[in-house]
CSV table of C-alpha atoms in Angstrom, one decimal:
chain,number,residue,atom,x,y,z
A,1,UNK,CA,19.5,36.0,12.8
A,2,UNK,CA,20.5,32.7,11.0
A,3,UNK,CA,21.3,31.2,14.6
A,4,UNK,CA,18.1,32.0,15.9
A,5,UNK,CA,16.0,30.5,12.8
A,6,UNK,CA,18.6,27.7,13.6
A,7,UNK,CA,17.8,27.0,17.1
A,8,UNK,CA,14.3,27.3,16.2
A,9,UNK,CA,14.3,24.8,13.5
A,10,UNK,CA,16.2,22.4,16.1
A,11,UNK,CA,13.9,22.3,18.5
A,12,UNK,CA,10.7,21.9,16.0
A,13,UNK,CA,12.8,18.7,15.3
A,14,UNK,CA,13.5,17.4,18.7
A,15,UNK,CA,10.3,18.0,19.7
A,16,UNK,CA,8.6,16.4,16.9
A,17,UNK,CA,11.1,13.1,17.1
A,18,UNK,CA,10.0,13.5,20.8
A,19,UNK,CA,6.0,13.6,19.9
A,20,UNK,CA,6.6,10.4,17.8
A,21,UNK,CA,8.7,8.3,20.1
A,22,UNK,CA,5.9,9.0,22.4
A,23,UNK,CA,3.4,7.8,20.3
A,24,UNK,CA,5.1,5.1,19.3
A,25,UNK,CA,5.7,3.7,23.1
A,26,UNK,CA,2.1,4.2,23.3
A,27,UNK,CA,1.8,2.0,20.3
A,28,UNK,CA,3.4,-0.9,21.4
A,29,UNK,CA,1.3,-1.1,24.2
A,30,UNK,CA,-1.7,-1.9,23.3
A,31,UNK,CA,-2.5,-5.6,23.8
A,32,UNK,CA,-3.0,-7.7,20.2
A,33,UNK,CA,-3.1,-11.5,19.8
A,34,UNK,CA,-3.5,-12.4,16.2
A,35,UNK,CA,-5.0,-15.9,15.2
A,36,UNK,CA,-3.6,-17.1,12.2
A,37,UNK,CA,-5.3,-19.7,9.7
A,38,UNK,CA,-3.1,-21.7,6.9
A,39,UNK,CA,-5.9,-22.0,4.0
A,40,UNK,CA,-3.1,-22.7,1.9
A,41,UNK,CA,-2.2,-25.5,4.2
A,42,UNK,CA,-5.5,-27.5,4.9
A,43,UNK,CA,-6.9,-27.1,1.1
A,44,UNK,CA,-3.7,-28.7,-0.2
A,45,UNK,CA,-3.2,-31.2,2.7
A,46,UNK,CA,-6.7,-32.5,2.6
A,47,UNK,CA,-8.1,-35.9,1.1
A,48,UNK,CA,-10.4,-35.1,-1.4
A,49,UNK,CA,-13.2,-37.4,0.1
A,50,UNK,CA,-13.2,-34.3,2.8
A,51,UNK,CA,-13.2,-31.5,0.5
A,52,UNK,CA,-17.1,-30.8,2.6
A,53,UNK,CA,-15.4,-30.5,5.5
A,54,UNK,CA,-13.6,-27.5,4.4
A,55,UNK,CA,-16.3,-26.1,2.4
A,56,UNK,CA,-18.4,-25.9,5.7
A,57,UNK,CA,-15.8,-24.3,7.1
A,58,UNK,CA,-14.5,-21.7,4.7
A,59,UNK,CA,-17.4,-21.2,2.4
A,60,UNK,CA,-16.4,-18.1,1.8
A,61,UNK,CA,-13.4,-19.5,0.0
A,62,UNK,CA,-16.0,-21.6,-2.6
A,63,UNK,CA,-18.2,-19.5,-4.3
A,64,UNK,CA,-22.1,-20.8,-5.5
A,65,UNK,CA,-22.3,-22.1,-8.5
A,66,UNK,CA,-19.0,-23.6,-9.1
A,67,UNK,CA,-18.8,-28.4,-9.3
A,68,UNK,CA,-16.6,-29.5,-6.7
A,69,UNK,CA,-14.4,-30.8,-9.8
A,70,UNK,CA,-12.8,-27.3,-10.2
A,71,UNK,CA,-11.8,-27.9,-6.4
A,72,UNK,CA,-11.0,-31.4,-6.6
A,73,UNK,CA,-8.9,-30.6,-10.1
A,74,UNK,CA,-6.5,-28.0,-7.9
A,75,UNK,CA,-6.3,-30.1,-5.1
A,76,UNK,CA,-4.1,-32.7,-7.6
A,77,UNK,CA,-3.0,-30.4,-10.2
A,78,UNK,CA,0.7,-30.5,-10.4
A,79,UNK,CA,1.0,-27.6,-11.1
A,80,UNK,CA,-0.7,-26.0,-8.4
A,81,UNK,CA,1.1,-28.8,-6.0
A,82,UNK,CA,4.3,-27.5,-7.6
A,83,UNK,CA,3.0,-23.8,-6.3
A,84,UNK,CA,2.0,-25.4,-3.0
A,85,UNK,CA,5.6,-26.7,-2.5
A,86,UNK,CA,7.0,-23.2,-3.5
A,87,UNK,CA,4.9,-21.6,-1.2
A,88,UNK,CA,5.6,-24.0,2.2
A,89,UNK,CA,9.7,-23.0,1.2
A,90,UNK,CA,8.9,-19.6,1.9
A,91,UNK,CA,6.5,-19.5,4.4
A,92,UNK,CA,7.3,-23.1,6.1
A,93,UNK,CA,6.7,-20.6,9.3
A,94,UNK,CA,4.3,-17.7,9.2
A,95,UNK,CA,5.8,-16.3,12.0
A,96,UNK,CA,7.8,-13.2,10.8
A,97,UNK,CA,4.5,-12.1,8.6
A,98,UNK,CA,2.0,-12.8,11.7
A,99,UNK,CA,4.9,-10.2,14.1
A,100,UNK,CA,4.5,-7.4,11.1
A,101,UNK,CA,0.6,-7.7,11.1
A,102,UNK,CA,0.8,-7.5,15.1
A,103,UNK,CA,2.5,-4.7,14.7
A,104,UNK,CA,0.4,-2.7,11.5
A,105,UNK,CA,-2.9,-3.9,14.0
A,106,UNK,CA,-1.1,-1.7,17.1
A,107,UNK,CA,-0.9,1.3,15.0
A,108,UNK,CA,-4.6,0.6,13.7
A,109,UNK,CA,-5.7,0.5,16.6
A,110,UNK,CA,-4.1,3.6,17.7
A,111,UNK,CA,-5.3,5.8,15.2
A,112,UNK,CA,-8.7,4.2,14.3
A,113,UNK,CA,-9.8,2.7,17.4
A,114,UNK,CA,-12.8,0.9,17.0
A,115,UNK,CA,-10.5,-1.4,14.9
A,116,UNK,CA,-11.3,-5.1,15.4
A,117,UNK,CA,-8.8,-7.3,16.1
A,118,UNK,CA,-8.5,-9.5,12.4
A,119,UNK,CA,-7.2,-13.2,12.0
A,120,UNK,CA,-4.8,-13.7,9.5
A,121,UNK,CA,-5.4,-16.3,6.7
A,122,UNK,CA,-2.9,-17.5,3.8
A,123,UNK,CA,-4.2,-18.6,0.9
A,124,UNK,CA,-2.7,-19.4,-2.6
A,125,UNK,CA,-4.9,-17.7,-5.0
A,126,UNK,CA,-4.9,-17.1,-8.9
A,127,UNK,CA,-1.5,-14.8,-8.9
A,128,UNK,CA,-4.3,-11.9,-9.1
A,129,UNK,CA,-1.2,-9.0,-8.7
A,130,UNK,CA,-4.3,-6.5,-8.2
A,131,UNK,CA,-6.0,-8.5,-4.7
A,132,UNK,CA,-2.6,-9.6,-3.2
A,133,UNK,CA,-4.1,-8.9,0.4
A,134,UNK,CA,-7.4,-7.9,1.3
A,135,UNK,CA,-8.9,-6.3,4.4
A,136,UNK,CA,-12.0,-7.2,5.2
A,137,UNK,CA,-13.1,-6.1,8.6
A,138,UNK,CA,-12.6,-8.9,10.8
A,139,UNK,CA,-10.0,-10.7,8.4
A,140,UNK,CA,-6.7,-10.2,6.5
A,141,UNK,CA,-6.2,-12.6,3.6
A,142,UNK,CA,-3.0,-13.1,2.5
A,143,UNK,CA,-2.4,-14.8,-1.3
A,144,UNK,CA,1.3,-16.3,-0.4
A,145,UNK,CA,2.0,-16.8,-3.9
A,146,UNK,CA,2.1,-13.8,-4.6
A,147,UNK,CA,5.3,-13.0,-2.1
A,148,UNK,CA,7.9,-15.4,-3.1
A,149,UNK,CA,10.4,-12.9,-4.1
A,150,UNK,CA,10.6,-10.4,-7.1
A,151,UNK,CA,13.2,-13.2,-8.9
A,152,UNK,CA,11.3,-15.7,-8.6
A,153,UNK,CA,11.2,-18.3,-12.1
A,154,UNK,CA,6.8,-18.7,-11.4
A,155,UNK,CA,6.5,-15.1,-12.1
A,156,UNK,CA,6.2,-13.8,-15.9
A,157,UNK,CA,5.3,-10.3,-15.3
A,158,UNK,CA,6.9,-6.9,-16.1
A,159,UNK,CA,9.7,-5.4,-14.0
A,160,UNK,CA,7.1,-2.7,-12.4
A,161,UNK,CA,4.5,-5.2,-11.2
A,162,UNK,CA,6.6,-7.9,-10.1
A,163,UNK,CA,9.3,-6.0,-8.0
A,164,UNK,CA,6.9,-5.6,-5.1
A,165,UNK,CA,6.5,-9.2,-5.1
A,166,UNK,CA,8.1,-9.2,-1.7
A,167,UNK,CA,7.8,-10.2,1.7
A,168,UNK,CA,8.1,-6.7,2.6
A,169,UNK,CA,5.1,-5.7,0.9
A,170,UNK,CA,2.8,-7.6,2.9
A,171,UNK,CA,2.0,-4.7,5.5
A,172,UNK,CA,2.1,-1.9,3.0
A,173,UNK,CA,-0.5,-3.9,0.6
A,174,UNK,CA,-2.7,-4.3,3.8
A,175,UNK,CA,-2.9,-1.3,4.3
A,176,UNK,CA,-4.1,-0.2,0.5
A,177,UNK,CA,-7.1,-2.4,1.1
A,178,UNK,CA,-7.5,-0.9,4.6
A,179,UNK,CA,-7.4,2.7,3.0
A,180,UNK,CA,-10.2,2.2,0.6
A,181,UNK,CA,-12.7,1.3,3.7
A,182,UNK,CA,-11.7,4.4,5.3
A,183,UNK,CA,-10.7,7.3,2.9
A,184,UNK,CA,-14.1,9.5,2.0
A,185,UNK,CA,-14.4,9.4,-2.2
A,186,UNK,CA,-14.1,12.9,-3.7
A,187,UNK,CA,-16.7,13.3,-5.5
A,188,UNK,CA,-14.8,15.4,-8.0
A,189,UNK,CA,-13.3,13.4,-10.2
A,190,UNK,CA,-10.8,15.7,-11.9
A,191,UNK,CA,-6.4,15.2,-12.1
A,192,UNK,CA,-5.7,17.0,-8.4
A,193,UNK,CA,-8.4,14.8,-7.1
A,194,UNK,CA,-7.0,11.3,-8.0
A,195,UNK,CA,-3.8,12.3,-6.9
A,196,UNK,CA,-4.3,13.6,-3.6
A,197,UNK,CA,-6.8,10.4,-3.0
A,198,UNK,CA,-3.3,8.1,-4.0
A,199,UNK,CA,-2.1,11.0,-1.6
A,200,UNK,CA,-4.0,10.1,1.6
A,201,UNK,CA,-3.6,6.4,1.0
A,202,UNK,CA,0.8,6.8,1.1
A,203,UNK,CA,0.2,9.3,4.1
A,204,UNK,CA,-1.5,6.5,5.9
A,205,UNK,CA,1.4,4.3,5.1
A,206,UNK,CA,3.4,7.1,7.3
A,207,UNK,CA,1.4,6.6,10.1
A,208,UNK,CA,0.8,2.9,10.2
A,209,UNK,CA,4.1,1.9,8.7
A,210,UNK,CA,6.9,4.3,10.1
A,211,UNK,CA,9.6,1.9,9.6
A,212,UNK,CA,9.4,1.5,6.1
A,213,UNK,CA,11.1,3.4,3.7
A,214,UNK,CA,9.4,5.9,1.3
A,215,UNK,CA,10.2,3.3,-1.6
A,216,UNK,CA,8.5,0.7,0.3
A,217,UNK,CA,5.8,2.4,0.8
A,218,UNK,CA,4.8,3.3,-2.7
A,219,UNK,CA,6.8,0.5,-4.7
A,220,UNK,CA,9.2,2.0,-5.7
A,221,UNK,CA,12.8,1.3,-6.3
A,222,UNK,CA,15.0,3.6,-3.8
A,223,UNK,CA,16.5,5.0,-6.8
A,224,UNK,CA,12.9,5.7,-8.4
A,225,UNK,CA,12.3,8.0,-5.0
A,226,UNK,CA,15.7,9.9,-6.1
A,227,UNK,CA,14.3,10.4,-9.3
A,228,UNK,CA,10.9,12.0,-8.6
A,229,UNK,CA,12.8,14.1,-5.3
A,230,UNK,CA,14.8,16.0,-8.2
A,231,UNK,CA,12.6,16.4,-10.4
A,232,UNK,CA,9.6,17.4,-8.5
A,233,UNK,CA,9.2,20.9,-9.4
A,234,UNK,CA,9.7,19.7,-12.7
A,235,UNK,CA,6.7,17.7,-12.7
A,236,UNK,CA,4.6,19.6,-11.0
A,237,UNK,CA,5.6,22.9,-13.6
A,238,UNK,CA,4.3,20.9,-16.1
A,239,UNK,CA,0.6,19.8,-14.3
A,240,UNK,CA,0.3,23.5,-13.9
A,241,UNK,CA,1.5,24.5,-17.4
A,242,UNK,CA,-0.6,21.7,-19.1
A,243,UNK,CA,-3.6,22.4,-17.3
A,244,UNK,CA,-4.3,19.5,-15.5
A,245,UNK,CA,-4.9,20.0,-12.6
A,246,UNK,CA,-9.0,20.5,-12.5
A,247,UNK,CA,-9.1,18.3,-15.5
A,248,UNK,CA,-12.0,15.3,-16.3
A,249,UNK,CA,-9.5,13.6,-18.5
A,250,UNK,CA,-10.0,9.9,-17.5
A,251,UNK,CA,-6.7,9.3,-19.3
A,252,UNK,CA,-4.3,11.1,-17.1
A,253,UNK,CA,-4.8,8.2,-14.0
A,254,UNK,CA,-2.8,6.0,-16.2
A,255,UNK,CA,-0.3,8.2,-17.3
A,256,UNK,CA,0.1,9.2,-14.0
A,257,UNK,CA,-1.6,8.0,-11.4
A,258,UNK,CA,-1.8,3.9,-11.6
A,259,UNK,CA,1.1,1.6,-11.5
A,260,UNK,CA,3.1,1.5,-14.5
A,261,UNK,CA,6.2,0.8,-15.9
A,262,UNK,CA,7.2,4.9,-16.6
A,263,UNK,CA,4.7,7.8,-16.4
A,264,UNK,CA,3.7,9.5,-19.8
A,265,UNK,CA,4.7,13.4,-20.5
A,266,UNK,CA,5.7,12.6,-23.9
A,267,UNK,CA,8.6,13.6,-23.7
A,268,UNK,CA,12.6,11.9,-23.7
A,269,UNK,CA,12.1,12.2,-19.8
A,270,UNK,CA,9.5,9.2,-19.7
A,271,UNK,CA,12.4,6.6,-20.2
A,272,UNK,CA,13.3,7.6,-16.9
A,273,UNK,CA,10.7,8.2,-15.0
A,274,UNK,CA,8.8,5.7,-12.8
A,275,UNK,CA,5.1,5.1,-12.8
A,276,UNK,CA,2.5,6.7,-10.1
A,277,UNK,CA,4.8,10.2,-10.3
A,278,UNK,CA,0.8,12.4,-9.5
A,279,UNK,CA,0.3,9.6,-6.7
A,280,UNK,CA,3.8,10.7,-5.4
A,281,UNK,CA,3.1,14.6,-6.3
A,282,UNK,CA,-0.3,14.0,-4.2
A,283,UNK,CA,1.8,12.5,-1.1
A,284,UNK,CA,3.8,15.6,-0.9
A,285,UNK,CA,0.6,17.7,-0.8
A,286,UNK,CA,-0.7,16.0,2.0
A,287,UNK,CA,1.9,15.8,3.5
A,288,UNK,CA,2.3,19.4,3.5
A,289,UNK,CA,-1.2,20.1,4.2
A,290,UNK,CA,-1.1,18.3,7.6
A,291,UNK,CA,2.1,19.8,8.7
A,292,UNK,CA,0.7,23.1,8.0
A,293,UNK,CA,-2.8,22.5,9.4
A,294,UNK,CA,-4.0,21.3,13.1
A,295,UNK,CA,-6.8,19.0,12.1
A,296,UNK,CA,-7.3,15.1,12.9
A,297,UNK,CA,-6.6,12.2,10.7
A,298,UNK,CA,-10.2,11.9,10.4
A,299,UNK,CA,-10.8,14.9,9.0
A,300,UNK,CA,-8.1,14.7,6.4
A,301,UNK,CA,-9.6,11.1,5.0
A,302,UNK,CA,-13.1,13.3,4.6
A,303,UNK,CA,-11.8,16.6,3.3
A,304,UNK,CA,-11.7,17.2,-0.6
A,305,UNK,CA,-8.9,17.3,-2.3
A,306,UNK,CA,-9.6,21.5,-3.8
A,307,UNK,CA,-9.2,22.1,0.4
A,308,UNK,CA,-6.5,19.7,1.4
A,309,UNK,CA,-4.7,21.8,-1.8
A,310,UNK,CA,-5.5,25.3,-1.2
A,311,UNK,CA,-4.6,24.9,2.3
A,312,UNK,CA,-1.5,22.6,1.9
A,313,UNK,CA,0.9,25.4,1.3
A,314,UNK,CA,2.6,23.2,-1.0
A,315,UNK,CA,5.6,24.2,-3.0
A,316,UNK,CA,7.7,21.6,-4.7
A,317,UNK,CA,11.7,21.6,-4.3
A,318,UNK,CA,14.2,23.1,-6.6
């Protein structure tokens, strides 16, 4: 009987690695040619007797309202040069970013296909950690400065936030801002639903990032995946004994939900823990609900989380 359930299980798994090699062939296929545009180039390399060329050009970049002084200040602060110089170190050639967005666009194009084709512009922004990269339809914005490396001496922010300050996390911060366009809000707006939201938005990352790891995906240290794979049926024993599940309590998205340095169960366990542990918990239900249900991707971005739940089949490891 074991050999059976065996042989079983082994082809399920060659047939699935089949499925996706497939897919992925397919994949690389389709034809994309992205433009890229180095904001962070022409604003610091331009005289600032032309500072209305650019304007014109990118007004989207210069909001109403504000005296060209603000502009014309940055464009000779030394400060900001000093950031400039960082910045051209780094990225002296866009090329390796521009390949990995080629790539993310294939995959968006796969699964959502009426997705345009965007350019790709660098800018150096305000170190805003929250709007490192933004989707916006027909364009990918890129703050550079915000990717120079997790060690780097500009950046005075805690371990958690600064440790995706990587190259790497390019792609997988593209594709938070992509899933906010496309993910349907729950209009419950209890504990389960927040997570399995966070939930759909890493299960994305599986589709249109299958080469990075899980850490990569979320943010996490590899050894902060270790930690929440052990003690997963820990933490989800004590959503369920807690009662939190269907609960309103604003409170629990930052104890759980949102980045921080270490989720919050009170308890000696939280020196240990990482942030976003529900956003993890909610991965694992959805990814549990679509191995256990024949429905599109579409359909799981529209479905409520109470469904996506009851249906999931989910059980947590011992």
């Amino acid at each position: 009987m074991k050999i059976y359930v065996y042989s079983i299980l082994l082809c399920w798994f060659f047939v699935s690695c089949g499925k996706k090699d497939r897919i992925e062939r397919e994949i690389r296929e389709i034809p994309v040619d992205i433009k890229v545009t180095r904001f962070d180039k022409i604003f610091f390399e331009t005289a600032p007797e032309d500072l209305g060329k650019i304007k014109k050009e990118f007004p989207y970049f210069f909001p109403a309202g504000n005296d060209d002084q603000i502009w014309l200040e940055k464009m000779s602060n030394s400060q900001w040069r000093e950031l400039y110089g960082e910045v051209q170190k780094k990225y002296s050639v866009i090329d390796p970013v521009k390949t990995d967005l080629t790539a993310l666009v294939q995959h968006l194009k796969y699964y959502f296909p009426k997705t345009k084709t965007p350019k790709l512009i660098t800018i150096i922004s305000e170190m805003d950690y929250t709007n490192k990269a933004i989707y916006a339809d027909s364009l990918v914005i890129v703050s550079l400065e915000m990717y120079l490396g997790k060690e780097h001496r500009f950046y005075e922010f805690p371990n958690y936030i600064k440790q995706n300050f990587e190259e790497k996390q390019i792609m997988a911060d593209v594709v938070s801002s992509f899933s906010k366009r496309k993910i349907t809000p729950d209009v419950s707006k209890n504990f389960l639903s927040r997570m399995v939201t966070a939930g759909k938005e890493l299960y994305l990352k599986d589709l249109l990032l299958p080469e990075y790891s899980d850490a990569d995906k979320i943010g996490y240290t590899p050894e902060q995946i270790k930690w929440c794979e052990e003690n997963e049926n820990y933490m989800w024993r004590y959503f369920i004994e807690k009662q939190m599940l269907y609960s309103d309590d604003q409170k629990l998205t930052s104890r759980f939900v949102g980045p921080a340095p270490f989720s919050k169960f009170y308890l000696e366990i939280d020196n240990e823990s990482p942030g976003q542990v529900g956003a993890w918990i909610g991965w694992q239900i959805v990814r549990s609900y679509m191995e256990n249900n024949e429905v599109s991707l579409q359909q799981l971005l529209e479905l409520n989380a109470k469904e996506i739940f009851e249906k999931s089949k989910y059980k947590p490891k011992k």
